[in-house]
mmCIF file of C-alpha atoms and ligand atoms in Angstrom:
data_model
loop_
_atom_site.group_PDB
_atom_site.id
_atom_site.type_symbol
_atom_site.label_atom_id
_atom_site.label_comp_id
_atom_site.label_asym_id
_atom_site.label_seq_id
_atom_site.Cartn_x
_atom_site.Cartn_y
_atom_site.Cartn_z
ATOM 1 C CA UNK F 1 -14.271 -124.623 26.084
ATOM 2 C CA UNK F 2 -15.011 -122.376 29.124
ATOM 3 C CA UNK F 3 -17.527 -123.605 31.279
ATOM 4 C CA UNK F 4 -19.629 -120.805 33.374
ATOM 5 C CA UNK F 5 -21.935 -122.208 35.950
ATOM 6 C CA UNK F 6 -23.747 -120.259 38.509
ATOM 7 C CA UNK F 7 -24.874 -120.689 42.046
ATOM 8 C CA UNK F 8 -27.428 -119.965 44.635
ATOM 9 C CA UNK F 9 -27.707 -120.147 48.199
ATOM 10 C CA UNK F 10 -29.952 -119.055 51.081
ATOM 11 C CA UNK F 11 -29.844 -119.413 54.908
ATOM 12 C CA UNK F 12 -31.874 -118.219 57.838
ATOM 13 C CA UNK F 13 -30.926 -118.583 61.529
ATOM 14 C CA UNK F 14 -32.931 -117.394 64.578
ATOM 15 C CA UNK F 15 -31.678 -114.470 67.041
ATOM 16 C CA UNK F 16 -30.909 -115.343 70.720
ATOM 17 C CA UNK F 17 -29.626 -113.858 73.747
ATOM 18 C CA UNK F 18 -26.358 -115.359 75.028
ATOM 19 C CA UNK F 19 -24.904 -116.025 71.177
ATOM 20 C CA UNK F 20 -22.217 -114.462 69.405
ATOM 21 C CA UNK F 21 -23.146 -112.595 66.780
ATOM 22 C CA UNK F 22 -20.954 -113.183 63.607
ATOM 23 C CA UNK F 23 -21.427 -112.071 60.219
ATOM 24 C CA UNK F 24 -19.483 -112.622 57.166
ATOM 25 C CA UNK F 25 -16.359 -113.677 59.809
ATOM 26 C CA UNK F 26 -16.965 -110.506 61.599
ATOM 27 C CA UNK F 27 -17.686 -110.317 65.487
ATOM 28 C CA UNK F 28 -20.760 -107.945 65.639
ATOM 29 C CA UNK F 29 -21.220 -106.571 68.923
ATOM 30 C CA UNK F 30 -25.397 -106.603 69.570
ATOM 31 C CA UNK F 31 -26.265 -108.147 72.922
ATOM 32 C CA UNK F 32 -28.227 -111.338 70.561
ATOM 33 C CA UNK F 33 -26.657 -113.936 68.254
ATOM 34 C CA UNK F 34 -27.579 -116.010 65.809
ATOM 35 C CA UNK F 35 -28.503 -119.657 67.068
ATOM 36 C CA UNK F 36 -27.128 -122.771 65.343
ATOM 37 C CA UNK F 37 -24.640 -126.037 65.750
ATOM 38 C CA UNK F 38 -21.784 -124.062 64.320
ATOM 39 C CA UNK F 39 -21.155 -120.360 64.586
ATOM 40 C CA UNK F 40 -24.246 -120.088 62.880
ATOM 41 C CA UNK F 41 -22.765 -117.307 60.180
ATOM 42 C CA UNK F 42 -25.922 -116.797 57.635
ATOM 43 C CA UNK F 43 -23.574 -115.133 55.547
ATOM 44 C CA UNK F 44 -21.096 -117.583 54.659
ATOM 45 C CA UNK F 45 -23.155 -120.467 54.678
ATOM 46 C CA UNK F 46 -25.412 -118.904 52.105
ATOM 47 C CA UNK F 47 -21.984 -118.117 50.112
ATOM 48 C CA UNK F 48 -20.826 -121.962 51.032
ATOM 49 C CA UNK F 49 -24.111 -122.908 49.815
ATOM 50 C CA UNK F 50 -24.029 -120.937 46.547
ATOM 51 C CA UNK F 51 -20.629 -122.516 45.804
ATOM 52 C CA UNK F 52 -21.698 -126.082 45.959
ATOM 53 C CA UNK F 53 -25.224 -125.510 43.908
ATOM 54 C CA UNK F 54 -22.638 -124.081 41.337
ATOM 55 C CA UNK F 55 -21.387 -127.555 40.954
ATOM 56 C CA UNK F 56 -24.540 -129.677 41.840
ATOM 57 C CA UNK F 57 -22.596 -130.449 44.789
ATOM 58 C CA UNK F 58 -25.596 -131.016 47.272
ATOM 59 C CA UNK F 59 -25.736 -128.324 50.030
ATOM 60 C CA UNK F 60 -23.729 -127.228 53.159
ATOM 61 C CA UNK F 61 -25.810 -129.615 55.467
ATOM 62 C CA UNK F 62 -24.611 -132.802 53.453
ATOM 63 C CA UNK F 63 -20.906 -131.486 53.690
ATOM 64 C CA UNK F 64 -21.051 -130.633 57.317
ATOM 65 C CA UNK F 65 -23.873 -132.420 59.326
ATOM 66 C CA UNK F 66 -25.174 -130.472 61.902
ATOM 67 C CA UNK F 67 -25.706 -133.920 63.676
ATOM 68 C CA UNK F 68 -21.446 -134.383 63.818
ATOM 69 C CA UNK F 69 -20.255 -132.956 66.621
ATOM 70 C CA UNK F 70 -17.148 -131.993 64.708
ATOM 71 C CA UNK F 71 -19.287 -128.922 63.615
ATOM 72 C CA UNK F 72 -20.390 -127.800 66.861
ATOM 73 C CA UNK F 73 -18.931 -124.207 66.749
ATOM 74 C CA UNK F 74 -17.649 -124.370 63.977
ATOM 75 C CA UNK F 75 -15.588 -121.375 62.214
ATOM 76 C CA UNK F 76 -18.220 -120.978 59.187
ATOM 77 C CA UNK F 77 -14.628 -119.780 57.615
ATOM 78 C CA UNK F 78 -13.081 -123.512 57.462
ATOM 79 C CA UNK F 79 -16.802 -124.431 56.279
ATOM 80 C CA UNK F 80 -16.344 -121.909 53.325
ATOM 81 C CA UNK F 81 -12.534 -122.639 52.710
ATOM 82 C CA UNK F 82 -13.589 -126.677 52.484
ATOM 83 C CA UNK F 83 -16.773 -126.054 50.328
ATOM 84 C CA UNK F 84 -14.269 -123.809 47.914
ATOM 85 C CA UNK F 85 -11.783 -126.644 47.868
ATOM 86 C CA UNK F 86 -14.450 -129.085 46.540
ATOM 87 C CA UNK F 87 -15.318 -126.003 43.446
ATOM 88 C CA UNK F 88 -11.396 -126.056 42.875
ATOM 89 C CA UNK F 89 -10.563 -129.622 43.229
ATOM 90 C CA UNK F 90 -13.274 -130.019 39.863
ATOM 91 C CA UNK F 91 -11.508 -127.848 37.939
ATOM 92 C CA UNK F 92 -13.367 -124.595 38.414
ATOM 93 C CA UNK F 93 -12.527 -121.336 40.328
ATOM 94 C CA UNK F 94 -14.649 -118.410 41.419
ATOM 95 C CA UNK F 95 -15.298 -115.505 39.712
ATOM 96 C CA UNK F 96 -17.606 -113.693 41.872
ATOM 97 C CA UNK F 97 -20.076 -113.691 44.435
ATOM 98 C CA UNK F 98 -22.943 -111.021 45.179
ATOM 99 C CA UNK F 99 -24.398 -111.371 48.685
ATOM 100 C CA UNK F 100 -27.433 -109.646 50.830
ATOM 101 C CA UNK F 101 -27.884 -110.110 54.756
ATOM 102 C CA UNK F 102 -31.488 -109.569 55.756
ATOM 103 C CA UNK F 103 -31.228 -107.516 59.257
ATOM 104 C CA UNK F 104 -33.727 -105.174 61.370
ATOM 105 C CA UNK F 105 -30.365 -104.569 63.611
ATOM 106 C CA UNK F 106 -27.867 -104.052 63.756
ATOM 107 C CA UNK F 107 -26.083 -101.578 60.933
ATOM 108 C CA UNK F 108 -24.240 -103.706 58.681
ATOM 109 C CA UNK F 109 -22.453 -101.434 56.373
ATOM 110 C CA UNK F 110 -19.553 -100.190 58.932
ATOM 111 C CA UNK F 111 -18.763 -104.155 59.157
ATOM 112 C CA UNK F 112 -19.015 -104.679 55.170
ATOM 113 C CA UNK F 113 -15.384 -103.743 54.418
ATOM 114 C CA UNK F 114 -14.091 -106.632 56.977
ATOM 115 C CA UNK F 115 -16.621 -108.913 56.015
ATOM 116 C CA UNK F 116 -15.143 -108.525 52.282
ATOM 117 C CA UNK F 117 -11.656 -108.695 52.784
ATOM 118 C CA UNK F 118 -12.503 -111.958 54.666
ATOM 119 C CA UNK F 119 -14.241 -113.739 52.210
ATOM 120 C CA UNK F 120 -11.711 -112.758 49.561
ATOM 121 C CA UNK F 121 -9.026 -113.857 51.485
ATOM 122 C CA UNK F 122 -10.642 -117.276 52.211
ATOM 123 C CA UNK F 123 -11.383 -117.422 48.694
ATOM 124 C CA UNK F 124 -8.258 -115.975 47.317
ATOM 125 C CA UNK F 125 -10.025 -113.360 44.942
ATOM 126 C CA UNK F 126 -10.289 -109.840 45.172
ATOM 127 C CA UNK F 127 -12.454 -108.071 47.405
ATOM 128 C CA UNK F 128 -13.840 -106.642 44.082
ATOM 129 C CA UNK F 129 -15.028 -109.687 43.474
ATOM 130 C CA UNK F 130 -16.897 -110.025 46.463
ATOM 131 C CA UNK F 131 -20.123 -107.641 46.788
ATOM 132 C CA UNK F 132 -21.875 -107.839 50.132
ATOM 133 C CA UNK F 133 -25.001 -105.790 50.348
ATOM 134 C CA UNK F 134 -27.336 -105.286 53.499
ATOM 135 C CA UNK F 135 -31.189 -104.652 53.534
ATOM 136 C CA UNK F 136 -33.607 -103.942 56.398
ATOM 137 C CA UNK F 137 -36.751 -105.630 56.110
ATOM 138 C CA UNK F 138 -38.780 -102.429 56.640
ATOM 139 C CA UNK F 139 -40.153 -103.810 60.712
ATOM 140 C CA UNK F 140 -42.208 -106.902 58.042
ATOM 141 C CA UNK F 141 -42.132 -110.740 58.710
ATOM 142 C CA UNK F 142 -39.939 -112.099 61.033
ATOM 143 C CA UNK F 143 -36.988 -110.794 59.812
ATOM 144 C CA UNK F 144 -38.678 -107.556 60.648
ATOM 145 C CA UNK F 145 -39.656 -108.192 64.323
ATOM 146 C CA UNK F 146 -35.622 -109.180 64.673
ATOM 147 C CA UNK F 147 -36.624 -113.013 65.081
ATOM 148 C CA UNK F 148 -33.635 -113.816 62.975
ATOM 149 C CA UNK F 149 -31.657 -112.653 60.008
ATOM 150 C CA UNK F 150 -31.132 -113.991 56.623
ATOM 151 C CA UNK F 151 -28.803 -114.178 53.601
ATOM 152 C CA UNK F 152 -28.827 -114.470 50.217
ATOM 153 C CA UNK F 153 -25.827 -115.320 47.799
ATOM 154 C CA UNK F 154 -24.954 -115.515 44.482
ATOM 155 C CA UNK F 155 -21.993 -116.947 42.755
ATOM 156 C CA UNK F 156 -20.304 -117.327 39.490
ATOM 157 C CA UNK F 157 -17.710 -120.094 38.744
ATOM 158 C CA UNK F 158 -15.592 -120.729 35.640
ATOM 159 C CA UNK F 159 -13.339 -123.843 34.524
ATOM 160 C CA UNK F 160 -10.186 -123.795 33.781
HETATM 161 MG MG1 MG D 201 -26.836 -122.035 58.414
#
């Protein structure tokens, strides 16, 4: 019998000058970055985190400590390809994911295209399957005053 479980993830990192900032995979030029051990990409960690809650599978900090310094830097990519390996190696493959980044600045939807054909291809689905979304959080909180920017994912995963 077909097996559908779903997952959630969240992540939050905080802006600062100096960092890169990267988004989905995607270089975003913005003069701030997001601050973290690895490249610190909200996006796919929320995604790598949905994944793994799919399965019960703890969360992305038990995978990849943020205390081993084989992380520092890290390509949130290989983070994502790993977590998806775990989903597979159980039997189960992904059916879809539905994501929203949380940003003041900058515009997100010229970068959503790239962002999409990433993920797919490090998930090999179609980039129909994969839904990125972006929402401003009209100047409230501190997502508003551009302290940091947050993600949201959801993902479905089927056996066999
Ligand atoms: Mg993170």
């Amino acid at each position: 019998m077909t097996d559908f479980r779903i997952g959630y993830g969240f992540d939050l990192h905080r802006l600062k000058k100096g960092r890169k900032l990267i988004l989905g995979g995607v270089e975003i030029s913005f003069g701030m970055g997001l601050d973290g051990h690895s490249d610190a990409d909200a996006l796919l960690h929320a995604i790598t985190d949905a994944l793994l809650g799919a399965l019960a599978l703890g969360d992305i900090g038990k995978h990849f400590p943020d205390t081993d310094p084989k992380y520092k830097g890290a390509d949130s990519v290989v983070l994502l390809k790993d977590a998806y390996q775990l989903i597979l190696d159980k039997g189960y493959k992904l059916s879809n994911v539905d994501a929203t980044i949380v940003a003041e600045q900058p515009k997100m939807n010229p970068h959503i295209p790239k962002m999409q054909e990433i993920i797919a291809e490090s998930l090999s689905i179609g980039a129909d399957r994969v839904s990125i979304k972006a929402t401003t959080s009209e100047r409230i909180g501190a997502m508003g005053r551009q302290e940091g920017i947050s993600a949201t994912a959801v993902v479905l995963v089927v056996s066999g």
